[in-house]
Amino acid sequence: GVTTTMKLVEELRGMVADGLAKSPDQVEKLLKEQLVEVLRRVQRPYLAIKRELAVILVVGVNGSGKTTSIGKLAKYHRDAGQKVVLAAGDTFRAAASDQLEIWGERVGVPVISHQPGSDPGAVAFDAVQAAQSRGADVLIVDTAGRLHTKFNLMRELRKVREVLRRQVPGAPHEILLVLDATTGQNALTQAKRFRESVDLTGVVLAKLDGSSKGGIVFAVANELNLPVMFAATGETVDDLAPFEPKQFVEDLF
């Protein structure tokens, strides 16, 4: 975002004026340190508290890579030796649960779904029951790719959150927003809208593999105080990894 950039430029100017950086290399080094600091300031552990059943609600607009990111997140938890259940809460888009079923098969986790057009709250309710009866460690709930302008969809999102909260203490334990790294400033607007509806706990950055360098990460950290929890850098099921600020900044240069 423009605000973030201006702030960094001002700080850097001050450092150069104070004689802290004399050569271009020193300026680059200081800039890198500042960028890492912007990201580190908001970082926090993912699922910090150990729970019997961890519930993760995933939100994001259609086309952001949300369903794909859920599949990859399921694989991440499977690889950590955890039992995972997926909930096809996007009942708004006919193909959404089919897409999630495909991911479920690919990574070997069960998917709880209802008919298209049914109540997402009911899907969430059934998914918790299924996860508990199967002794699952993690439940990941997909939601409709709500365009952030559709008020009734945002209301529905809050309802799903309430259903989860009533069944599992403290749930959802993470509310992750999937952002398409290539959409720039628009991603920031999306994040703000979602944050007005639900208490986001972090961001999953999808499509960080293309021409996008993901500068939006700094704006999300600085202007929204949200940490990037995971970044997906390609098309394979294994390319979702916990976000590393220092590595990310190195890759930018």
Steps between C-alpha positions, in 0.01 A plus 500: 500500500599861443491580874744219580738604221502867604566407863798280406645760264480769771672273756772411251557867411547572870758223531694621198491858637632372834793340321387144581519404133765638265522254211220344288578162663449645845171659391382163364600326822310755712196476273498119532522525878209745507285281278567193714410702809164607349412132454649369826309755705168330422618137478360256756489121527238317294253307721702602802290308753477121483134393482308177471346623175646803322244675281621715212259719303626602156360802316577678173350608170445266205813462294736580787619140519300428816393140432845408372658654810264295721612181324864594556434593863337160553812337356720712730310370805496143369876513456525614863327174597161656572156367414315753283137551395390753237161676494359612164337817631492669160147389412451814289704384201390167353850378408660601830434182698602285200828691490553442872412128464774468237750658740374273780566192286838631392627554854302216660264688731120472533279785377164579663261658250128570438299575189584825314290785635462347846574686824877538560428512875356149478810379314719651772290334771518155334871538433575563869293192594687291240841632606427426866364152435804413285742633760639759257766748610418767244182618328540740207182677390466643149259792448332658198732717290306796621555810301574749771217721378223245562364588841281188546798277431703674768211447743501131409871487577438634849228239547741216411745641753229499768402137423865395545535705817197338662632149437870531573643726773682796349434392139590593237855503633636654180311705240727512199448726201637369170634783285617476142850650507457629145204731576697773674306790649167324442610228744536764771145624440375140520686440823349813658146393404544150637650632819190712558288182495715246685808519720767388258801342668729475200552485126586220259675640196410303189663529158827641626668321211416720200628843413358621830760578759238524771573855610143497632635295792650815652178695471303216662750495787531874540147624434296203623733357764448153358774240473555293189479143632563303181610566145431279198757533228386262228247246377607186685331373814822539702582861426317660792750591771501702822591857412858605578544881504879500460498255209214687335685833514820340362298363206367847421845634417 
